mmCIF file of N, CA and C in Angstrom:
data_model
loop_
_atom_site.group_PDB
_atom_site.id
_atom_site.type_symbol
_atom_site.label_atom_id
_atom_site.label_comp_id
_atom_site.label_asym_id
_atom_site.label_seq_id
_atom_site.Cartn_x
_atom_site.Cartn_y
_atom_site.Cartn_z
ATOM 1 N N MET A 1 13.021 4.607 -14.590
ATOM 2 C CA MET A 1 12.851 3.666 -13.500
ATOM 3 C C MET A 1 14.064 2.722 -13.432
ATOM 4 N N PRO A 2 14.474 2.375 -12.245
ATOM 5 C CA PRO A 2 15.562 1.408 -12.097
ATOM 6 C C PRO A 2 15.090 0.002 -12.504
ATOM 7 N N ASP A 3 16.004 -0.948 -12.510
ATOM 8 C CA ASP A 3 15.654 -2.319 -12.898
ATOM 9 C C ASP A 3 14.536 -2.878 -12.032
ATOM 10 N N VAL A 4 14.627 -2.653 -10.720
ATOM 11 C CA VAL A 4 13.572 -3.098 -9.808
ATOM 12 C C VAL A 4 13.007 -1.852 -9.133
ATOM 13 N N PRO A 5 11.852 -1.373 -9.607
ATOM 14 C CA PRO A 5 11.284 -0.160 -9.006
ATOM 15 C C PRO A 5 10.850 -0.405 -7.562
ATOM 16 N N GLU A 6 10.892 0.662 -6.763
ATOM 17 C CA GLU A 6 10.438 0.573 -5.370
ATOM 18 C C GLU A 6 9.214 1.463 -5.197
ATOM 19 N N VAL A 7 8.174 0.879 -4.594
ATOM 20 C CA VAL A 7 6.917 1.587 -4.371
ATOM 21 C C VAL A 7 6.661 1.653 -2.869
ATOM 22 N N LEU A 8 6.307 2.835 -2.399
ATOM 23 C CA LEU A 8 5.962 3.064 -0.996
ATOM 24 C C LEU A 8 4.499 3.475 -0.922
ATOM 25 N N PHE A 9 3.719 2.728 -0.151
ATOM 26 C CA PHE A 9 2.314 3.062 0.098
ATOM 27 C C PHE A 9 2.215 3.701 1.476
ATOM 28 N N VAL A 10 1.543 4.854 1.550
ATOM 29 C CA VAL A 10 1.445 5.587 2.809
ATOM 30 C C VAL A 10 -0.005 5.937 3.111
ATOM 31 N N CYS A 11 -0.443 5.614 4.330
ATOM 32 C CA CYS A 11 -1.716 6.118 4.831
ATOM 33 C C CYS A 11 -1.479 6.554 6.277
ATOM 34 N N VAL A 12 -2.476 7.056 6.924
ATOM 35 C CA VAL A 12 -2.275 7.626 8.260
ATOM 36 C C VAL A 12 -1.818 6.562 9.257
ATOM 37 N N HIS A 13 -2.575 5.478 9.378
ATOM 38 C CA HIS A 13 -2.297 4.499 10.437
ATOM 39 C C HIS A 13 -1.514 3.271 9.981
ATOM 40 N N ASN A 14 -1.325 3.096 8.674
ATOM 41 C CA ASN A 14 -0.640 1.915 8.123
ATOM 42 C C ASN A 14 -1.264 0.633 8.687
ATOM 43 N N ALA A 15 -2.592 0.670 8.827
ATOM 44 C CA ALA A 15 -3.308 -0.462 9.410
ATOM 45 C C ALA A 15 -4.371 -1.011 8.461
ATOM 46 N N GLY A 16 -4.527 -0.368 7.297
ATOM 47 C CA GLY A 16 -5.583 -0.785 6.385
ATOM 48 C C GLY A 16 -5.183 -0.662 4.929
ATOM 49 N N ARG A 17 -5.497 0.492 4.338
ATOM 50 C CA ARG A 17 -5.303 0.676 2.894
ATOM 51 C C ARG A 17 -3.875 0.424 2.437
ATOM 52 N N SER A 18 -2.901 1.025 3.114
ATOM 53 C CA SER A 18 -1.512 0.868 2.660
ATOM 54 C C SER A 18 -1.021 -0.570 2.849
ATOM 55 N N GLN A 19 -1.498 -1.238 3.881
ATOM 56 C CA GLN A 19 -1.130 -2.644 4.093
ATOM 57 C C GLN A 19 -1.725 -3.529 2.991
ATOM 58 N N MET A 20 -2.987 -3.275 2.639
ATOM 59 C CA MET A 20 -3.607 -4.058 1.569
ATOM 60 C C MET A 20 -2.882 -3.817 0.251
ATOM 61 N N ALA A 21 -2.597 -2.556 -0.051
ATOM 62 C CA ALA A 21 -1.933 -2.221 -1.311
ATOM 63 C C ALA A 21 -0.554 -2.865 -1.391
ATOM 64 N N ALA A 22 0.205 -2.804 -0.298
ATOM 65 C CA ALA A 22 1.550 -3.383 -0.293
ATOM 66 C C ALA A 22 1.492 -4.891 -0.493
ATOM 67 N N ALA A 23 0.577 -5.563 0.199
ATOM 68 C CA ALA A 23 0.459 -7.019 0.071
ATOM 69 C C ALA A 23 0.026 -7.410 -1.338
ATOM 70 N N LEU A 24 -0.916 -6.672 -1.895
ATOM 71 C CA LEU A 24 -1.403 -6.982 -3.247
ATOM 72 C C LEU A 24 -0.312 -6.752 -4.289
ATOM 73 N N LEU A 25 0.405 -5.631 -4.194
ATOM 74 C CA LEU A 25 1.463 -5.378 -5.172
ATOM 75 C C LEU A 25 2.595 -6.384 -5.023
ATOM 76 N N ASP A 26 2.974 -6.682 -3.802
ATOM 77 C CA ASP A 26 4.034 -7.657 -3.576
ATOM 78 C C ASP A 26 3.653 -9.010 -4.190
ATOM 79 N N HIS A 27 2.416 -9.405 -3.982
ATOM 80 C CA HIS A 27 1.924 -10.681 -4.520
ATOM 81 C C HIS A 27 1.898 -10.660 -6.052
ATOM 82 N N ARG A 28 1.327 -9.626 -6.620
ATOM 83 C CA ARG A 28 1.170 -9.553 -8.076
ATOM 84 C C ARG A 28 2.506 -9.347 -8.796
ATOM 85 N N ALA A 29 3.440 -8.636 -8.179
ATOM 86 C CA ALA A 29 4.728 -8.344 -8.824
ATOM 87 C C ALA A 29 5.685 -9.530 -8.749
ATOM 88 N N ALA A 30 5.466 -10.422 -7.798
ATOM 89 C CA ALA A 30 6.283 -11.635 -7.661
ATOM 90 C C ALA A 30 7.778 -11.329 -7.693
ATOM 91 N N GLY A 31 8.204 -10.364 -6.860
ATOM 92 C CA GLY A 31 9.619 -10.056 -6.738
ATOM 93 C C GLY A 31 10.159 -9.059 -7.751
ATOM 94 N N ARG A 32 9.330 -8.602 -8.672
ATOM 95 C CA ARG A 32 9.803 -7.660 -9.700
ATOM 96 C C ARG A 32 9.700 -6.208 -9.264
ATOM 97 N N VAL A 33 9.115 -5.968 -8.090
ATOM 98 C CA VAL A 33 8.984 -4.629 -7.526
ATOM 99 C C VAL A 33 9.271 -4.735 -6.031
ATOM 100 N N ARG A 34 10.042 -3.782 -5.482
ATOM 101 C CA ARG A 34 10.222 -3.709 -4.027
ATOM 102 C C ARG A 34 9.049 -2.899 -3.480
ATOM 103 N N VAL A 35 8.466 -3.392 -2.413
ATOM 104 C CA VAL A 35 7.248 -2.783 -1.879
ATOM 105 C C VAL A 35 7.412 -2.509 -0.391
ATOM 106 N N CYS A 36 7.028 -1.302 0.029
ATOM 107 C CA CYS A 36 7.029 -0.923 1.450
ATOM 108 C C CYS A 36 5.720 -0.201 1.749
ATOM 109 N N SER A 37 5.379 -0.161 3.025
ATOM 110 C CA SER A 37 4.233 0.647 3.448
ATOM 111 C C SER A 37 4.578 1.297 4.775
ATOM 112 N N ALA A 38 3.909 2.406 5.052
ATOM 113 C CA ALA A 38 4.174 3.147 6.287
ATOM 114 C C ALA A 38 2.984 4.045 6.603
ATOM 115 N N GLY A 39 2.989 4.558 7.836
ATOM 116 C CA GLY A 39 1.921 5.458 8.255
ATOM 117 C C GLY A 39 2.469 6.710 8.907
ATOM 118 N N SER A 40 1.775 7.812 8.704
ATOM 119 C CA SER A 40 2.201 9.067 9.317
ATOM 120 C C SER A 40 1.951 9.063 10.825
ATOM 121 N N ALA A 41 0.978 8.275 11.280
ATOM 122 C CA ALA A 41 0.694 8.088 12.711
ATOM 123 C C ALA A 41 0.298 6.622 12.888
ATOM 124 N N PRO A 42 1.287 5.695 12.892
ATOM 125 C CA PRO A 42 0.974 4.263 12.886
ATOM 126 C C PRO A 42 0.098 3.814 14.053
ATOM 127 N N ALA A 43 -0.821 2.932 13.735
ATOM 128 C CA ALA A 43 -1.693 2.323 14.747
ATOM 129 C C ALA A 43 -0.904 1.268 15.513
ATOM 130 N N ALA A 44 -1.542 0.686 16.522
ATOM 131 C CA ALA A 44 -0.902 -0.370 17.311
ATOM 132 C C ALA A 44 -0.896 -1.694 16.562
ATOM 133 N N SER A 45 -1.897 -1.915 15.699
ATOM 134 C CA SER A 45 -1.973 -3.185 14.968
ATOM 135 C C SER A 45 -2.780 -2.986 13.688
ATOM 136 N N ILE A 46 -2.744 -4.000 12.845
ATOM 137 C CA ILE A 46 -3.505 -3.954 11.597
ATOM 138 C C ILE A 46 -4.981 -4.223 11.896
ATOM 139 N N ASN A 47 -5.835 -3.531 11.191
ATOM 140 C CA ASN A 47 -7.276 -3.662 11.296
ATOM 141 C C ASN A 47 -7.668 -5.138 11.101
ATOM 142 N N PRO A 48 -8.390 -5.730 12.061
ATOM 143 C CA PRO A 48 -8.779 -7.141 11.946
ATOM 144 C C PRO A 48 -9.610 -7.453 10.700
ATOM 145 N N ALA A 49 -10.489 -6.536 10.294
ATOM 146 C CA ALA A 49 -11.302 -6.766 9.087
ATOM 147 C C ALA A 49 -10.410 -6.778 7.842
ATOM 148 N N VAL A 50 -9.335 -5.993 7.857
ATOM 149 C CA VAL A 50 -8.385 -5.985 6.742
ATOM 150 C C VAL A 50 -7.667 -7.331 6.684
ATOM 151 N N ARG A 51 -7.218 -7.811 7.835
ATOM 152 C CA ARG A 51 -6.584 -9.145 7.870
ATOM 153 C C ARG A 51 -7.539 -10.204 7.304
ATOM 154 N N GLU A 52 -8.799 -10.121 7.717
ATOM 155 C CA GLU A 52 -9.803 -11.104 7.302
ATOM 156 C C GLU A 52 -10.018 -11.092 5.791
ATOM 157 N N VAL A 53 -10.236 -9.911 5.203
ATOM 158 C CA VAL A 53 -10.533 -9.869 3.766
ATOM 159 C C VAL A 53 -9.309 -10.191 2.917
ATOM 160 N N MET A 54 -8.116 -9.963 3.439
ATOM 161 C CA MET A 54 -6.912 -10.340 2.701
ATOM 162 C C MET A 54 -6.701 -11.855 2.777
ATOM 163 N N ALA A 55 -7.002 -12.447 3.934
ATOM 164 C CA ALA A 55 -6.893 -13.907 4.080
ATOM 165 C C ALA A 55 -7.856 -14.610 3.124
ATOM 166 N N GLU A 56 -9.013 -13.994 2.874
ATOM 167 C CA GLU A 56 -9.994 -14.575 1.952
ATOM 168 C C GLU A 56 -9.423 -14.771 0.551
ATOM 169 N N ILE A 57 -8.453 -13.952 0.177
ATOM 170 C CA ILE A 57 -7.856 -14.079 -1.164
ATOM 171 C C ILE A 57 -6.442 -14.680 -1.076
ATOM 172 N N GLY A 58 -6.155 -15.297 0.063
ATOM 173 C CA GLY A 58 -4.904 -16.030 0.203
ATOM 174 C C GLY A 58 -3.693 -15.210 0.598
ATOM 175 N N LEU A 59 -3.900 -13.989 1.086
ATOM 176 C CA LEU A 59 -2.783 -13.155 1.514
ATOM 177 C C LEU A 59 -2.814 -13.000 3.032
ATOM 178 N N ASP A 60 -1.776 -13.496 3.676
ATOM 179 C CA ASP A 60 -1.690 -13.536 5.138
ATOM 180 C C ASP A 60 -0.966 -12.296 5.663
ATOM 181 N N LEU A 61 -1.684 -11.472 6.405
ATOM 182 C CA LEU A 61 -1.083 -10.270 6.999
ATOM 183 C C LEU A 61 -0.763 -10.468 8.478
ATOM 184 N N SER A 62 -0.819 -11.698 8.967
ATOM 185 C CA SER A 62 -0.645 -11.931 10.401
ATOM 186 C C SER A 62 0.727 -11.514 10.922
ATOM 187 N N ARG A 63 1.732 -11.473 10.063
ATOM 188 C CA ARG A 63 3.076 -11.073 10.510
ATOM 189 C C ARG A 63 3.378 -9.612 10.223
ATOM 190 N N GLU A 64 2.441 -8.930 9.596
ATOM 191 C CA GLU A 64 2.639 -7.513 9.282
ATOM 192 C C GLU A 64 2.246 -6.651 10.481
ATOM 193 N N PHE A 65 2.802 -5.451 10.512
ATOM 194 C CA PHE A 65 2.486 -4.512 11.595
ATOM 195 C C PHE A 65 2.654 -3.090 11.052
ATOM 196 N N PRO A 66 1.942 -2.135 11.654
ATOM 197 C CA PRO A 66 2.075 -0.743 11.218
ATOM 198 C C PRO A 66 3.494 -0.219 11.459
ATOM 199 N N LYS A 67 4.018 0.493 10.462
ATOM 200 C CA LYS A 67 5.374 1.028 10.523
ATOM 201 C C LYS A 67 5.332 2.546 10.360
ATOM 202 N N PRO A 68 6.241 3.263 11.021
ATOM 203 C CA PRO A 68 6.256 4.727 10.905
ATOM 204 C C PRO A 68 6.851 5.186 9.573
ATOM 205 N N LEU A 69 6.307 6.249 9.064
ATOM 206 C CA LEU A 69 6.816 6.868 7.842
ATOM 207 C C LEU A 69 8.120 7.592 8.156
ATOM 208 N N THR A 70 9.143 7.344 7.347
ATOM 209 C CA THR A 70 10.423 8.032 7.519
ATOM 210 C C THR A 70 10.818 8.704 6.213
ATOM 211 N N GLY A 71 11.628 9.729 6.329
ATOM 212 C CA GLY A 71 12.151 10.382 5.141
ATOM 213 C C GLY A 71 12.983 9.428 4.311
ATOM 214 N N GLU A 72 13.688 8.518 4.982
ATOM 215 C CA GLU A 72 14.514 7.542 4.263
ATOM 216 C C GLU A 72 13.658 6.657 3.365
ATOM 217 N N ALA A 73 12.512 6.229 3.872
ATOM 218 C CA ALA A 73 11.627 5.376 3.074
ATOM 219 C C ALA A 73 11.146 6.117 1.833
ATOM 220 N N VAL A 74 10.830 7.402 1.997
ATOM 221 C CA VAL A 74 10.367 8.192 0.848
ATOM 222 C C VAL A 74 11.512 8.391 -0.141
ATOM 223 N N ARG A 75 12.697 8.699 0.369
ATOM 224 C CA ARG A 75 13.854 8.887 -0.522
ATOM 225 C C ARG A 75 14.179 7.616 -1.306
ATOM 226 N N ALA A 76 14.005 6.447 -0.705
ATOM 227 C CA ALA A 76 14.335 5.176 -1.356
ATOM 228 C C ALA A 76 13.323 4.806 -2.440
ATOM 229 N N ALA A 77 12.120 5.326 -2.336
ATOM 230 C CA ALA A 77 11.052 4.936 -3.260
ATOM 231 C C ALA A 77 11.141 5.666 -4.592
ATOM 232 N N ASP A 78 10.735 4.965 -5.643
ATOM 233 C CA ASP A 78 10.600 5.585 -6.958
ATOM 234 C C ASP A 78 9.193 6.149 -7.121
ATOM 235 N N VAL A 79 8.229 5.451 -6.519
ATOM 236 C CA VAL A 79 6.826 5.863 -6.575
ATOM 237 C C VAL A 79 6.295 5.886 -5.148
ATOM 238 N N VAL A 80 5.665 7.001 -4.770
ATOM 239 C CA VAL A 80 5.051 7.142 -3.448
ATOM 240 C C VAL A 80 3.552 7.309 -3.669
ATOM 241 N N ILE A 81 2.787 6.379 -3.108
ATOM 242 C CA ILE A 81 1.335 6.440 -3.250
ATOM 243 C C ILE A 81 0.732 6.710 -1.885
ATOM 244 N N THR A 82 0.065 7.846 -1.783
ATOM 245 C CA THR A 82 -0.559 8.234 -0.526
ATOM 246 C C THR A 82 -2.044 7.893 -0.575
ATOM 247 N N MET A 83 -2.579 7.646 0.608
ATOM 248 C CA MET A 83 -3.985 7.285 0.735
ATOM 249 C C MET A 83 -4.570 8.026 1.924
ATOM 250 N N GLY A 84 -4.785 9.294 1.743
ATOM 251 C CA GLY A 84 -5.456 10.060 2.779
ATOM 252 C C GLY A 84 -4.581 10.623 3.883
ATOM 253 N N CYS A 85 -3.253 10.706 3.687
ATOM 254 C CA CYS A 85 -2.446 11.297 4.774
ATOM 255 C C CYS A 85 -2.238 12.792 4.557
ATOM 256 N N GLY A 86 -2.708 13.315 3.452
ATOM 257 C CA GLY A 86 -2.692 14.758 3.222
ATOM 258 C C GLY A 86 -1.307 15.377 3.284
ATOM 259 N N ASP A 87 -1.211 16.520 3.944
ATOM 260 C CA ASP A 87 0.025 17.293 3.984
ATOM 261 C C ASP A 87 1.097 16.683 4.875
ATOM 262 N N VAL A 88 0.790 15.623 5.596
ATOM 263 C CA VAL A 88 1.758 15.015 6.510
ATOM 264 C C VAL A 88 2.846 14.255 5.743
ATOM 265 N N CYS A 89 2.528 13.798 4.539
ATOM 266 C CA CYS A 89 3.499 13.015 3.766
ATOM 267 C C CYS A 89 4.606 13.916 3.235
ATOM 268 N N PRO A 90 5.861 13.551 3.478
ATOM 269 C CA PRO A 90 6.960 14.361 2.960
ATOM 270 C C PRO A 90 7.053 14.270 1.441
ATOM 271 N N VAL A 91 7.461 15.359 0.833
ATOM 272 C CA VAL A 91 7.590 15.404 -0.620
ATOM 273 C C VAL A 91 9.042 15.686 -0.970
ATOM 274 N N PHE A 92 9.620 14.845 -1.811
ATOM 275 C CA PHE A 92 10.991 15.023 -2.263
ATOM 276 C C PHE A 92 10.975 15.207 -3.775
ATOM 277 N N PRO A 93 11.783 16.128 -4.288
ATOM 278 C CA PRO A 93 11.828 16.343 -5.736
ATOM 279 C C PRO A 93 12.258 15.067 -6.471
ATOM 280 N N GLY A 94 11.730 14.894 -7.668
ATOM 281 C CA GLY A 94 12.136 13.776 -8.511
ATOM 282 C C GLY A 94 11.399 12.475 -8.250
ATOM 283 N N LYS A 95 10.484 12.484 -7.307
ATOM 284 C CA LYS A 95 9.699 11.275 -7.017
ATOM 285 C C LYS A 95 8.368 11.359 -7.754
ATOM 286 N N ARG A 96 7.853 10.204 -8.098
ATOM 287 C CA ARG A 96 6.510 10.150 -8.666
ATOM 288 C C ARG A 96 5.542 9.977 -7.510
ATOM 289 N N TYR A 97 4.589 10.884 -7.408
ATOM 290 C CA TYR A 97 3.584 10.826 -6.349
ATOM 291 C C TYR A 97 2.209 10.604 -6.957
ATOM 292 N N GLU A 98 1.428 9.768 -6.296
ATOM 293 C CA GLU A 98 0.016 9.589 -6.650
ATOM 294 C C GLU A 98 -0.762 9.583 -5.347
ATOM 295 N N ASP A 99 -1.984 10.089 -5.392
ATOM 296 C CA ASP A 99 -2.855 9.986 -4.224
ATOM 297 C C ASP A 99 -4.071 9.167 -4.628
ATOM 298 N N TRP A 100 -4.246 8.042 -3.946
ATOM 299 C CA TRP A 100 -5.399 7.198 -4.205
ATOM 300 C C TRP A 100 -6.449 7.519 -3.154
ATOM 301 N N ALA A 101 -7.490 8.242 -3.566
ATOM 302 C CA ALA A 101 -8.569 8.608 -2.649
ATOM 303 C C ALA A 101 -9.488 7.403 -2.478
ATOM 304 N N LEU A 102 -9.318 6.731 -1.354
ATOM 305 C CA LEU A 102 -10.099 5.533 -1.055
ATOM 306 C C LEU A 102 -10.654 5.646 0.354
ATOM 307 N N PRO A 103 -11.816 5.067 0.605
ATOM 308 C CA PRO A 103 -12.381 5.120 1.953
ATOM 309 C C PRO A 103 -11.462 4.440 2.971
ATOM 310 N N ASP A 104 -11.460 4.962 4.181
ATOM 311 C CA ASP A 104 -10.681 4.371 5.271
ATOM 312 C C ASP A 104 -11.464 3.187 5.837
ATOM 313 N N PRO A 105 -10.847 1.994 5.883
ATOM 314 C CA PRO A 105 -11.571 0.830 6.397
ATOM 315 C C PRO A 105 -11.672 0.770 7.922
ATOM 316 N N ALA A 106 -11.091 1.730 8.622
ATOM 317 C CA ALA A 106 -11.118 1.714 10.092
ATOM 318 C C ALA A 106 -12.544 1.611 10.611
ATOM 319 N N GLY A 107 -12.776 0.609 11.459
ATOM 320 C CA GLY A 107 -14.078 0.448 12.096
ATOM 321 C C GLY A 107 -15.144 -0.192 11.222
ATOM 322 N N LEU A 108 -14.808 -0.521 9.982
ATOM 323 C CA LEU A 108 -15.804 -1.115 9.096
ATOM 324 C C LEU A 108 -15.786 -2.644 9.205
ATOM 325 N N PRO A 109 -16.949 -3.273 8.995
ATOM 326 C CA PRO A 109 -16.985 -4.744 8.971
ATOM 327 C C PRO A 109 -16.367 -5.243 7.661
ATOM 328 N N ALA A 110 -16.008 -6.515 7.645
ATOM 329 C CA ALA A 110 -15.370 -7.116 6.463
ATOM 330 C C ALA A 110 -16.191 -6.889 5.190
ATOM 331 N N ALA A 111 -17.498 -6.963 5.290
ATOM 332 C CA ALA A 111 -18.351 -6.787 4.103
ATOM 333 C C ALA A 111 -18.133 -5.417 3.453
ATOM 334 N N GLU A 112 -17.810 -4.404 4.254
ATOM 335 C CA GLU A 112 -17.576 -3.063 3.714
ATOM 336 C C GLU A 112 -16.111 -2.830 3.355
ATOM 337 N N VAL A 113 -15.220 -3.698 3.842
ATOM 338 C CA VAL A 113 -13.799 -3.586 3.520
ATOM 339 C C VAL A 113 -13.499 -4.275 2.176
ATOM 340 N N ARG A 114 -14.259 -5.310 1.834
ATOM 341 C CA ARG A 114 -14.018 -6.041 0.574
ATOM 342 C C ARG A 114 -14.007 -5.127 -0.646
ATOM 343 N N PRO A 115 -14.996 -4.213 -0.802
ATOM 344 C CA PRO A 115 -14.961 -3.343 -1.988
ATOM 345 C C PRO A 115 -13.732 -2.410 -1.996
ATOM 346 N N ILE A 116 -13.250 -2.015 -0.828
ATOM 347 C CA ILE A 116 -12.044 -1.185 -0.747
ATOM 348 C C ILE A 116 -10.847 -2.020 -1.216
ATOM 349 N N ARG A 117 -10.763 -3.257 -0.712
ATOM 350 C CA ARG A 117 -9.689 -4.166 -1.147
ATOM 351 C C ARG A 117 -9.715 -4.339 -2.660
ATOM 352 N N ASP A 118 -10.895 -4.551 -3.221
ATOM 353 C CA ASP A 118 -11.004 -4.792 -4.654
ATOM 354 C C ASP A 118 -10.641 -3.549 -5.467
ATOM 355 N N ALA A 119 -10.991 -2.364 -4.955
ATOM 356 C CA ALA A 119 -10.617 -1.114 -5.634
ATOM 357 C C ALA A 119 -9.101 -0.936 -5.601
ATOM 358 N N ILE A 120 -8.490 -1.263 -4.472
ATOM 359 C CA ILE A 120 -7.029 -1.185 -4.358
ATOM 360 C C ILE A 120 -6.393 -2.169 -5.324
ATOM 361 N N ASP A 121 -6.922 -3.376 -5.402
ATOM 362 C CA ASP A 121 -6.366 -4.391 -6.291
ATOM 363 C C ASP A 121 -6.405 -3.915 -7.745
ATOM 364 N N ALA A 122 -7.490 -3.296 -8.161
ATOM 365 C CA ALA A 122 -7.599 -2.788 -9.534
ATOM 366 C C ALA A 122 -6.526 -1.723 -9.794
ATOM 367 N N ARG A 123 -6.310 -0.839 -8.824
ATOM 368 C CA ARG A 123 -5.286 0.204 -8.985
ATOM 369 C C ARG A 123 -3.890 -0.398 -8.976
ATOM 370 N N VAL A 124 -3.676 -1.412 -8.136
ATOM 371 C CA VAL A 124 -2.376 -2.092 -8.082
ATOM 372 C C VAL A 124 -2.075 -2.747 -9.428
ATOM 373 N N ARG A 125 -3.065 -3.388 -10.021
ATOM 374 C CA ARG A 125 -2.864 -4.035 -11.330
ATOM 375 C C ARG A 125 -2.484 -3.003 -12.390
ATOM 376 N N ALA A 126 -3.158 -1.855 -12.374
ATOM 377 C CA ALA A 126 -2.857 -0.792 -13.344
ATOM 378 C C ALA A 126 -1.446 -0.239 -13.114
ATOM 379 N N LEU A 127 -1.090 -0.040 -11.847
ATOM 380 C CA LEU A 127 0.250 0.464 -11.516
ATOM 381 C C LEU A 127 1.313 -0.529 -11.985
ATOM 382 N N LEU A 128 1.094 -1.803 -11.741
ATOM 383 C CA LEU A 128 2.048 -2.832 -12.131
ATOM 384 C C LEU A 128 2.226 -2.842 -13.650
ATOM 385 N N ALA A 129 1.149 -2.670 -14.384
ATOM 386 C CA ALA A 129 1.229 -2.639 -15.849
ATOM 387 C C ALA A 129 2.074 -1.444 -16.325
ATOM 388 N N GLU A 130 2.013 -0.323 -15.589
ATOM 389 C CA GLU A 130 2.822 0.853 -15.929
ATOM 390 C C GLU A 130 4.294 0.625 -15.571
ATOM 391 N N LEU A 131 4.525 0.066 -14.391
ATOM 392 C CA LEU A 131 5.899 -0.123 -13.908
ATOM 393 C C LEU A 131 6.645 -1.204 -14.693
ATOM 394 N N LEU A 132 5.924 -2.247 -15.067
ATOM 395 C CA LEU A 132 6.543 -3.389 -15.755
ATOM 396 C C LEU A 132 5.766 -3.702 -17.023
ATOM 397 N N PRO A 133 5.902 -2.856 -18.044
ATOM 398 C CA PRO A 133 5.152 -3.118 -19.270
ATOM 399 C C PRO A 133 5.558 -4.484 -19.872
ATOM 400 N N ALA A 134 4.608 -5.136 -20.475
ATOM 401 C CA ALA A 134 4.848 -6.484 -21.050
ATOM 402 C C ALA A 134 5.874 -6.429 -22.179
#
């Protein structure tokens, strides 16, 4: 791993899971990891329930927006974490890939998005411990 590892989170719409994961890792890493997120078919905006449950824990997604997945983003990343985009995600040799099978928060109320956020946070903490051992 380089001095500052780069992690790319990818889901289909980049409106829920990947946005939560990127915000959580960025917050927890405090500048020690470069974080990006993207979608294979980006939505027009971030899921309102996702914005709400992230604001509850002090993370503001109001300036974030869904971004398209590019080959350049994948090439730049050291770790690519997919969340349900299946075969659409490009694969480059020498990259570390993980697939986090998590429910899609699309259309769910905040009460049902909170457990998804918390599951992502637990995985982000574990990933951070691997990337930046104490």
